[in-house]
């Protein structure tokens, strides 16, 4: 990095690229992206020697595709066959996640930070339109104003796992299974990171169990140790991601929960997006049916809404949510006594 040039983290650069590609149906040329996006424009060589920047752009595009984003290339009708004028964009709905976008408060802060980075560039108008669309989508999100917050990783382990996947290296880590009291050491070959319902999951070949496993990243504890490289005999990140999302879609169809949400509540607004509504016999409450992947993760989420949610079925989920709420009440009682 040249002295005096502000360094932009790879995560921030790729997030800025994603935001730019989402904000224009017409798309942008590479030149427009390189000169307008924070993270690229600092590295542009005025002499035209941008081979390393081109490689970086190709890697960033591939990573976004591996995460499920379908990046389209649009040819300029006036210059057919001239790759210099190809335009890149992500059209509305061109994401393989089955239930649309859902943003937590922290993710909203990241979006605002990306907007702050883009609004002083050539993408200011498009960034403003994109932010307006996101605000309309996420009705309950309080997107902050003023100075942009510092960008933070989604998980303390995210970068380490991404590094292991990119370099095809085995990893060793401590993992806590649901309701387990002890950590277990796992040895795995990481293949992909998939974000589903706001939760990051690691898809990996578990070497001890000789099977493909899904690990919830938030349940990984301590330091992830990198090991030797493993053979290049596995599907690509994109193939693993697509296969995993297809499996998740089938699992959601099989695992269904019925809940009541208080009308006009935060729970109703957030959960209705990925649910189907049912006729409710309870005044002041809406009945929803939603598919889920992990009962315990759903219990954590529903318990977070407190009295705004009542679980009807399955009974196991209702018991899980009740247990979490009773635990919170007990902890509160200990503090106040």
mmCIF file of C-alpha atoms in Angstrom:
data_model
loop_
_atom_site.group_PDB
_atom_site.id
_atom_site.type_symbol
_atom_site.label_atom_id
_atom_site.label_comp_id
_atom_site.label_asym_id
_atom_site.label_seq_id
_atom_site.Cartn_x
_atom_site.Cartn_y
_atom_site.Cartn_z
ATOM 1 C CA UNK A 1 0.000 0.000 0.000
ATOM 2 C CA UNK A 2 1.393 3.373 -1.026
ATOM 3 C CA UNK A 3 2.208 5.802 1.788
ATOM 4 C CA UNK A 4 -0.644 8.206 2.379
ATOM 5 C CA UNK A 5 -3.279 5.991 0.717
ATOM 6 C CA UNK A 6 -5.981 4.830 3.113
ATOM 7 C CA UNK A 7 -6.178 1.053 3.295
ATOM 8 C CA UNK A 8 -9.588 -0.525 2.754
ATOM 9 C CA UNK A 9 -10.227 -3.992 4.143
ATOM 10 C CA UNK A 10 -11.180 -6.767 1.674
ATOM 11 C CA UNK A 11 -14.545 -7.198 3.434
ATOM 12 C CA UNK A 12 -15.357 -3.498 3.040
ATOM 13 C CA UNK A 13 -14.259 -3.498 -0.612
ATOM 14 C CA UNK A 14 -16.452 -6.479 -1.492
ATOM 15 C CA UNK A 15 -19.385 -5.017 0.411
ATOM 16 C CA UNK A 16 -18.988 -1.748 -1.512
ATOM 17 C CA UNK A 17 -18.905 -3.703 -4.783
ATOM 18 C CA UNK A 18 -22.077 -5.581 -3.853
ATOM 19 C CA UNK A 19 -23.893 -2.350 -2.986
ATOM 20 C CA UNK A 20 -22.860 -0.785 -6.301
ATOM 21 C CA UNK A 21 -23.984 -3.778 -8.362
ATOM 22 C CA UNK A 22 -27.343 -3.782 -6.594
ATOM 23 C CA UNK A 23 -28.103 -0.118 -7.240
ATOM 24 C CA UNK A 24 -28.229 0.046 -11.040
ATOM 25 C CA UNK A 25 -30.311 -1.910 -13.545
ATOM 26 C CA UNK A 26 -28.085 -0.533 -16.309
ATOM 27 C CA UNK A 27 -24.924 -1.742 -14.626
ATOM 28 C CA UNK A 28 -21.403 -0.327 -14.495
ATOM 29 C CA UNK A 29 -18.303 -0.902 -16.584
ATOM 30 C CA UNK A 30 -15.116 -2.059 -14.913
ATOM 31 C CA UNK A 31 -13.647 1.392 -15.413
ATOM 32 C CA UNK A 32 -16.590 2.962 -13.595
ATOM 33 C CA UNK A 33 -16.320 0.436 -10.778
ATOM 34 C CA UNK A 34 -12.554 0.825 -10.449
ATOM 35 C CA UNK A 35 -12.684 4.622 -10.326
ATOM 36 C CA UNK A 36 -15.824 4.917 -8.211
ATOM 37 C CA UNK A 37 -15.618 2.230 -5.527
ATOM 38 C CA UNK A 38 -13.721 2.668 -2.292
ATOM 39 C CA UNK A 39 -11.222 -0.185 -2.210
ATOM 40 C CA UNK A 40 -10.524 -0.181 -5.946
ATOM 41 C CA UNK A 41 -9.981 3.460 -6.775
ATOM 42 C CA UNK A 42 -7.029 3.711 -4.362
ATOM 43 C CA UNK A 43 -5.241 1.040 -6.411
ATOM 44 C CA UNK A 44 -5.893 2.325 -9.936
ATOM 45 C CA UNK A 45 -2.672 2.867 -11.887
ATOM 46 C CA UNK A 46 -2.971 5.910 -14.170
ATOM 47 C CA UNK A 47 -0.560 4.284 -16.644
ATOM 48 C CA UNK A 48 -3.054 1.468 -17.219
ATOM 49 C CA UNK A 49 -0.983 -1.268 -15.576
ATOM 50 C CA UNK A 50 -3.897 -2.716 -13.601
ATOM 51 C CA UNK A 51 -3.410 -6.472 -14.008
ATOM 52 C CA UNK A 52 -3.415 -7.044 -10.224
ATOM 53 C CA UNK A 53 -6.564 -4.936 -9.863
ATOM 54 C CA UNK A 54 -8.250 -6.983 -12.599
ATOM 55 C CA UNK A 55 -7.394 -10.202 -10.741
ATOM 56 C CA UNK A 56 -8.705 -8.751 -7.482
ATOM 57 C CA UNK A 57 -11.973 -7.802 -9.204
ATOM 58 C CA UNK A 58 -12.366 -11.312 -10.655
ATOM 59 C CA UNK A 59 -11.785 -12.853 -7.205
ATOM 60 C CA UNK A 60 -14.296 -10.496 -5.597
ATOM 61 C CA UNK A 61 -16.904 -11.275 -8.267
ATOM 62 C CA UNK A 62 -16.390 -15.005 -7.819
ATOM 63 C CA UNK A 63 -16.754 -14.741 -4.055
ATOM 64 C CA UNK A 64 -20.039 -12.865 -4.420
ATOM 65 C CA UNK A 65 -21.231 -15.547 -6.829
ATOM 66 C CA UNK A 66 -20.159 -18.234 -4.376
ATOM 67 C CA UNK A 67 -22.350 -16.488 -1.803
ATOM 68 C CA UNK A 68 -25.350 -16.843 -4.122
ATOM 69 C CA UNK A 69 -25.423 -13.465 -5.927
ATOM 70 C CA UNK A 70 -26.002 -13.764 -9.680
ATOM 71 C CA UNK A 71 -23.860 -11.108 -11.349
ATOM 72 C CA UNK A 72 -24.924 -10.373 -14.914
ATOM 73 C CA UNK A 73 -22.769 -8.988 -17.713
ATOM 74 C CA UNK A 74 -24.498 -6.732 -20.228
ATOM 75 C CA UNK A 75 -22.933 -6.143 -23.636
ATOM 76 C CA UNK A 76 -22.996 -2.654 -25.139
ATOM 77 C CA UNK A 77 -25.149 -2.968 -28.306
ATOM 78 C CA UNK A 78 -23.046 -0.294 -29.996
ATOM 79 C CA UNK A 79 -19.787 -2.179 -29.269
ATOM 80 C CA UNK A 80 -20.560 -5.920 -29.556
ATOM 81 C CA UNK A 81 -17.673 -8.143 -28.538
ATOM 82 C CA UNK A 82 -15.713 -5.307 -26.866
ATOM 83 C CA UNK A 83 -15.159 -6.442 -23.266
ATOM 84 C CA UNK A 84 -14.036 -2.975 -22.215
ATOM 85 C CA UNK A 85 -17.646 -1.845 -22.389
ATOM 86 C CA UNK A 86 -19.247 -4.806 -20.638
ATOM 87 C CA UNK A 87 -21.507 -3.652 -17.812
ATOM 88 C CA UNK A 88 -21.936 -5.540 -14.544
ATOM 89 C CA UNK A 89 -25.050 -5.568 -12.357
ATOM 90 C CA UNK A 90 -27.222 -7.653 -10.043
ATOM 91 C CA UNK A 91 -30.855 -7.404 -11.061
ATOM 92 C CA UNK A 92 -33.672 -7.257 -8.532
ATOM 93 C CA UNK A 93 -34.425 -10.718 -7.193
ATOM 94 C CA UNK A 94 -31.132 -12.163 -8.493
ATOM 95 C CA UNK A 95 -30.113 -13.749 -5.212
ATOM 96 C CA UNK A 96 -30.495 -17.412 -4.473
ATOM 97 C CA UNK A 97 -31.631 -16.960 -0.881
ATOM 98 C CA UNK A 98 -35.236 -18.128 -0.901
ATOM 99 C CA UNK A 99 -36.843 -15.638 1.442
ATOM 100 C CA UNK A 100 -35.493 -12.255 0.393
ATOM 101 C CA UNK A 101 -33.385 -9.817 2.324
ATOM 102 C CA UNK A 102 -33.615 -9.449 6.081
ATOM 103 C CA UNK A 103 -31.326 -7.069 7.921
ATOM 104 C CA UNK A 104 -30.367 -7.040 11.577
ATOM 105 C CA UNK A 105 -29.480 -3.793 13.323
ATOM 106 C CA UNK A 106 -25.774 -4.458 12.811
ATOM 107 C CA UNK A 107 -26.283 -5.205 9.121
ATOM 108 C CA UNK A 108 -28.222 -1.958 8.768
ATOM 109 C CA UNK A 109 -25.216 -0.171 10.240
ATOM 110 C CA UNK A 110 -23.006 -1.852 7.633
ATOM 111 C CA UNK A 111 -25.348 -0.707 4.869
ATOM 112 C CA UNK A 112 -25.240 2.846 6.138
ATOM 113 C CA UNK A 113 -21.443 2.662 6.280
ATOM 114 C CA UNK A 114 -21.308 1.499 2.665
ATOM 115 C CA UNK A 115 -23.635 4.325 1.660
ATOM 116 C CA UNK A 116 -21.390 6.806 3.452
ATOM 117 C CA UNK A 117 -18.437 5.489 1.464
ATOM 118 C CA UNK A 118 -20.300 5.722 -1.861
ATOM 119 C CA UNK A 119 -22.088 9.032 -1.459
ATOM 120 C CA UNK A 120 -18.898 11.006 -2.053
ATOM 121 C CA UNK A 121 -18.181 9.064 -5.250
ATOM 122 C CA UNK A 122 -19.627 8.843 -8.756
ATOM 123 C CA UNK A 123 -22.208 6.402 -7.344
ATOM 124 C CA UNK A 124 -23.850 8.910 -4.989
ATOM 125 C CA UNK A 125 -27.222 9.026 -6.784
ATOM 126 C CA UNK A 126 -27.409 5.265 -7.242
ATOM 127 C CA UNK A 127 -26.363 4.673 -3.641
ATOM 128 C CA UNK A 128 -29.130 6.973 -2.423
ATOM 129 C CA UNK A 129 -31.702 5.064 -4.519
ATOM 130 C CA UNK A 130 -30.407 1.752 -3.236
ATOM 131 C CA UNK A 131 -30.581 2.912 0.364
ATOM 132 C CA UNK A 132 -34.152 4.102 -0.162
ATOM 133 C CA UNK A 133 -35.118 0.670 -1.536
ATOM 134 C CA UNK A 134 -33.520 -1.061 1.439
ATOM 135 C CA UNK A 135 -35.267 1.257 3.889
ATOM 136 C CA UNK A 136 -38.562 0.378 2.230
ATOM 137 C CA UNK A 137 -37.764 -3.324 2.442
ATOM 138 C CA UNK A 138 -36.665 -3.293 6.072
ATOM 139 C CA UNK A 139 -39.526 -1.295 7.595
ATOM 140 C CA UNK A 140 -38.380 -1.730 11.175
ATOM 141 C CA UNK A 141 -34.716 -1.025 10.629
ATOM 142 C CA UNK A 142 -33.515 2.185 12.203
ATOM 143 C CA UNK A 143 -30.785 2.996 9.718
ATOM 144 C CA UNK A 144 -28.496 5.420 11.542
ATOM 145 C CA UNK A 145 -27.540 8.842 10.291
ATOM 146 C CA UNK A 146 -24.470 10.957 10.821
ATOM 147 C CA UNK A 147 -20.982 9.512 10.944
ATOM 148 C CA UNK A 148 -20.726 5.976 9.617
ATOM 149 C CA UNK A 149 -19.831 3.362 12.229
ATOM 150 C CA UNK A 150 -16.712 1.260 12.018
ATOM 151 C CA UNK A 151 -17.244 -1.820 9.879
ATOM 152 C CA UNK A 152 -17.139 -5.018 11.890
ATOM 153 C CA UNK A 153 -16.937 -8.648 10.804
ATOM 154 C CA UNK A 154 -20.109 -10.709 11.129
ATOM 155 C CA UNK A 155 -18.227 -13.220 13.259
ATOM 156 C CA UNK A 156 -14.852 -13.294 14.933
ATOM 157 C CA UNK A 157 -14.179 -16.481 12.958
ATOM 158 C CA UNK A 158 -15.452 -15.309 9.572
ATOM 159 C CA UNK A 159 -12.138 -14.123 8.090
ATOM 160 C CA UNK A 160 -10.264 -17.164 9.385
ATOM 161 C CA UNK A 161 -12.774 -19.548 7.857
ATOM 162 C CA UNK A 162 -12.807 -17.614 4.578
ATOM 163 C CA UNK A 163 -9.019 -17.865 4.452
ATOM 164 C CA UNK A 164 -9.136 -21.621 5.049
ATOM 165 C CA UNK A 165 -11.759 -22.119 2.329
ATOM 166 C CA UNK A 166 -9.867 -20.006 -0.208
ATOM 167 C CA UNK A 167 -6.561 -21.784 0.471
ATOM 168 C CA UNK A 168 -8.154 -25.259 0.813
ATOM 169 C CA UNK A 169 -6.603 -25.965 4.187
ATOM 170 C CA UNK A 170 -7.863 -28.264 6.900
ATOM 171 C CA UNK A 171 -8.960 -26.710 10.188
ATOM 172 C CA UNK A 172 -9.211 -27.774 13.822
ATOM 173 C CA UNK A 173 -11.648 -26.038 16.149
ATOM 174 C CA UNK A 174 -13.695 -26.448 19.314
ATOM 175 C CA UNK A 175 -17.438 -26.762 18.768
ATOM 176 C CA UNK A 176 -20.384 -26.798 21.127
ATOM 177 C CA UNK A 177 -23.361 -28.849 20.007
ATOM 178 C CA UNK A 178 -26.872 -27.856 20.986
ATOM 179 C CA UNK A 179 -27.498 -28.301 24.737
ATOM 180 C CA UNK A 180 -24.018 -29.797 25.205
ATOM 181 C CA UNK A 181 -22.043 -28.833 28.292
ATOM 182 C CA UNK A 182 -18.636 -29.686 26.853
ATOM 183 C CA UNK A 183 -16.803 -28.486 23.762
ATOM 184 C CA UNK A 184 -15.789 -31.060 21.175
ATOM 185 C CA UNK A 185 -12.690 -30.800 19.017
ATOM 186 C CA UNK A 186 -13.465 -31.089 15.326
ATOM 187 C CA UNK A 187 -11.175 -31.671 12.346
ATOM 188 C CA UNK A 188 -12.657 -30.634 9.031
ATOM 189 C CA UNK A 189 -12.064 -29.554 5.467
ATOM 190 C CA UNK A 190 -14.026 -26.289 5.042
ATOM 191 C CA UNK A 191 -15.874 -25.943 1.728
ATOM 192 C CA UNK A 192 -18.228 -22.944 1.983
ATOM 193 C CA UNK A 193 -19.823 -20.361 4.263
ATOM 194 C CA UNK A 194 -23.554 -19.946 3.771
ATOM 195 C CA UNK A 195 -25.746 -17.268 5.353
ATOM 196 C CA UNK A 196 -29.300 -18.416 6.042
ATOM 197 C CA UNK A 197 -31.917 -16.530 8.068
ATOM 198 C CA UNK A 198 -29.212 -14.222 9.395
ATOM 199 C CA UNK A 199 -27.050 -17.142 10.609
ATOM 200 C CA UNK A 200 -23.668 -18.115 9.154
ATOM 201 C CA UNK A 201 -23.137 -21.832 8.628
ATOM 202 C CA UNK A 202 -19.891 -23.568 7.732
ATOM 203 C CA UNK A 203 -20.246 -26.453 5.292
ATOM 204 C CA UNK A 204 -17.317 -28.820 5.783
ATOM 205 C CA UNK A 205 -16.139 -32.401 5.401
ATOM 206 C CA UNK A 206 -15.884 -33.651 8.999
ATOM 207 C CA UNK A 207 -12.784 -35.861 8.967
ATOM 208 C CA UNK A 208 -13.639 -37.655 12.221
ATOM 209 C CA UNK A 209 -17.173 -38.567 11.166
ATOM 210 C CA UNK A 210 -16.321 -39.047 7.466
ATOM 211 C CA UNK A 211 -19.328 -37.037 6.367
ATOM 212 C CA UNK A 212 -20.350 -33.589 5.174
ATOM 213 C CA UNK A 213 -21.514 -31.506 8.150
ATOM 214 C CA UNK A 214 -23.040 -28.079 8.753
ATOM 215 C CA UNK A 215 -21.639 -26.098 11.653
ATOM 216 C CA UNK A 216 -23.245 -22.956 13.065
ATOM 217 C CA UNK A 217 -20.347 -20.495 13.122
ATOM 218 C CA UNK A 218 -21.497 -18.845 16.360
ATOM 219 C CA UNK A 219 -21.057 -22.194 18.133
ATOM 220 C CA UNK A 220 -17.349 -22.341 17.286
ATOM 221 C CA UNK A 221 -15.238 -21.439 20.297
ATOM 222 C CA UNK A 222 -11.630 -20.341 20.710
ATOM 223 C CA UNK A 223 -9.016 -20.244 17.982
ATOM 224 C CA UNK A 224 -9.400 -21.931 14.607
ATOM 225 C CA UNK A 225 -6.115 -23.651 13.749
ATOM 226 C CA UNK A 226 -5.120 -24.039 10.107
ATOM 227 C CA UNK A 227 -3.594 -27.332 9.013
ATOM 228 C CA UNK A 228 -2.305 -28.895 5.821
ATOM 229 C CA UNK A 229 -3.759 -28.303 2.391
ATOM 230 C CA UNK A 230 -6.308 -30.854 1.247
ATOM 231 C CA UNK A 231 -6.792 -32.351 -2.247
ATOM 232 C CA UNK A 232 -8.760 -30.368 -4.779
ATOM 233 C CA UNK A 233 -11.364 -33.122 -5.140
ATOM 234 C CA UNK A 234 -14.388 -31.305 -3.782
ATOM 235 C CA UNK A 235 -17.059 -29.229 -5.562
ATOM 236 C CA UNK A 236 -16.517 -25.481 -5.845
ATOM 237 C CA UNK A 237 -17.808 -23.059 -3.210
ATOM 238 C CA UNK A 238 -20.603 -22.075 -5.563
ATOM 239 C CA UNK A 239 -21.707 -25.680 -6.116
ATOM 240 C CA UNK A 240 -21.619 -26.403 -2.386
ATOM 241 C CA UNK A 241 -23.597 -23.220 -1.661
ATOM 242 C CA UNK A 242 -26.260 -23.977 -4.275
ATOM 243 C CA UNK A 243 -26.611 -27.570 -3.090
ATOM 244 C CA UNK A 244 -26.860 -26.466 0.534
ATOM 245 C CA UNK A 245 -29.530 -23.861 -0.200
ATOM 246 C CA UNK A 246 -31.537 -26.444 -2.130
ATOM 247 C CA UNK A 247 -31.317 -28.830 0.826
ATOM 248 C CA UNK A 248 -32.341 -26.027 3.190
ATOM 249 C CA UNK A 249 -35.364 -25.235 1.033
ATOM 250 C CA UNK A 250 -36.519 -28.858 1.274
ATOM 251 C CA UNK A 251 -35.881 -28.899 5.026
ATOM 252 C CA UNK A 252 -37.952 -25.747 5.510
ATOM 253 C CA UNK A 253 -40.819 -27.381 3.654
ATOM 254 C CA UNK A 254 -40.674 -30.366 6.027
ATOM 255 C CA UNK A 255 -40.114 -28.499 9.312
ATOM 256 C CA UNK A 256 -43.000 -26.129 9.981
ATOM 257 C CA UNK A 257 -43.890 -24.023 13.004
ATOM 258 C CA UNK A 258 -47.174 -22.274 13.834
ATOM 259 C CA UNK A 259 -46.948 -19.144 15.934
ATOM 260 C CA UNK A 260 -49.038 -16.185 17.028
ATOM 261 C CA UNK A 261 -47.545 -12.714 16.727
ATOM 262 C CA UNK A 262 -48.993 -9.595 18.267
ATOM 263 C CA UNK A 263 -50.537 -7.390 15.589
ATOM 264 C CA UNK A 264 -48.461 -4.318 14.780
ATOM 265 C CA UNK A 265 -45.459 -5.640 16.716
ATOM 266 C CA UNK A 266 -41.841 -5.850 15.637
ATOM 267 C CA UNK A 267 -42.205 -9.638 15.609
ATOM 268 C CA UNK A 268 -45.056 -9.458 13.085
ATOM 269 C CA UNK A 269 -43.144 -7.168 10.737
ATOM 270 C CA UNK A 270 -39.951 -9.220 10.813
ATOM 271 C CA UNK A 271 -41.353 -12.739 10.837
ATOM 272 C CA UNK A 272 -44.148 -12.172 8.309
ATOM 273 C CA UNK A 273 -41.564 -11.736 5.537
ATOM 274 C CA UNK A 274 -40.602 -15.387 5.579
ATOM 275 C CA UNK A 275 -43.942 -16.832 6.710
ATOM 276 C CA UNK A 276 -47.368 -17.615 5.333
ATOM 277 C CA UNK A 277 -50.342 -16.182 7.184
ATOM 278 C CA UNK A 278 -53.243 -18.236 8.505
ATOM 279 C CA UNK A 279 -56.664 -17.207 9.726
ATOM 280 C CA UNK A 280 -56.418 -16.448 13.435
ATOM 281 C CA UNK A 281 -59.135 -16.979 16.032
ATOM 282 C CA UNK A 282 -57.295 -14.776 18.524
ATOM 283 C CA UNK A 283 -58.223 -11.093 18.571
ATOM 284 C CA UNK A 284 -55.177 -8.852 18.348
ATOM 285 C CA UNK A 285 -52.935 -11.649 17.133
ATOM 286 C CA UNK A 286 -51.885 -12.853 13.667
ATOM 287 C CA UNK A 287 -51.184 -16.525 13.047
ATOM 288 C CA UNK A 288 -48.133 -17.365 10.949
ATOM 289 C CA UNK A 289 -46.625 -20.578 9.646
ATOM 290 C CA UNK A 290 -42.940 -20.640 8.872
ATOM 291 C CA UNK A 291 -40.378 -23.195 7.875
ATOM 292 C CA UNK A 292 -37.165 -23.517 9.825
ATOM 293 C CA UNK A 293 -33.775 -25.192 9.597
ATOM 294 C CA UNK A 294 -32.670 -25.464 13.196
ATOM 295 C CA UNK A 295 -35.216 -25.675 16.034
ATOM 296 C CA UNK A 296 -32.830 -24.303 18.619
ATOM 297 C CA UNK A 297 -31.810 -21.311 16.524
ATOM 298 C CA UNK A 298 -35.473 -20.533 15.860
ATOM 299 C CA UNK A 299 -36.182 -20.820 19.596
ATOM 300 C CA UNK A 300 -33.423 -18.292 20.290
ATOM 301 C CA UNK A 301 -34.924 -15.902 17.737
ATOM 302 C CA UNK A 302 -38.520 -16.243 18.927
ATOM 303 C CA UNK A 303 -37.581 -15.888 22.580
ATOM 304 C CA UNK A 304 -35.905 -12.603 21.676
ATOM 305 C CA UNK A 305 -39.318 -11.127 20.841
ATOM 306 C CA UNK A 306 -40.567 -11.822 24.357
ATOM 307 C CA UNK A 307 -44.343 -11.480 24.826
ATOM 308 C CA UNK A 308 -44.886 -10.552 21.160
ATOM 309 C CA UNK A 309 -44.745 -14.247 20.133
ATOM 310 C CA UNK A 310 -46.647 -17.347 21.268
ATOM 311 C CA UNK A 311 -45.619 -20.715 19.842
ATOM 312 C CA UNK A 312 -48.505 -23.038 18.993
ATOM 313 C CA UNK A 313 -46.578 -25.960 17.533
ATOM 314 C CA UNK A 314 -44.492 -28.024 17.453
ATOM 315 C CA UNK A 315 -44.555 -28.735 21.177
ATOM 316 C CA UNK A 316 -40.768 -29.134 21.287
ATOM 317 C CA UNK A 317 -40.273 -25.618 19.941
ATOM 318 C CA UNK A 318 -42.787 -24.231 22.422
ATOM 319 C CA UNK A 319 -40.871 -25.927 25.248
ATOM 320 C CA UNK A 320 -37.557 -24.576 23.964
ATOM 321 C CA UNK A 321 -38.872 -20.989 23.860
ATOM 322 C CA UNK A 322 -40.483 -21.350 27.304
ATOM 323 C CA UNK A 323 -37.202 -22.635 28.756
ATOM 324 C CA UNK A 324 -35.300 -19.660 27.390
ATOM 325 C CA UNK A 325 -37.806 -17.160 28.723
ATOM 326 C CA UNK A 326 -37.810 -18.810 32.155
ATOM 327 C CA UNK A 327 -34.024 -18.674 32.190
ATOM 328 C CA UNK A 328 -34.141 -14.930 31.470
ATOM 329 C CA UNK A 329 -36.726 -14.412 34.223
ATOM 330 C CA UNK A 330 -34.573 -16.344 36.694
ATOM 331 C CA UNK A 331 -31.495 -14.297 35.832
ATOM 332 C CA UNK A 332 -33.504 -11.083 36.199
ATOM 333 C CA UNK A 333 -34.768 -12.230 39.602
ATOM 334 C CA UNK A 334 -31.186 -12.906 40.764
ATOM 335 C CA UNK A 335 -30.133 -9.388 39.749
ATOM 336 C CA UNK A 336 -33.069 -7.646 41.471
ATOM 337 C CA UNK A 337 -32.943 -9.619 44.747
#
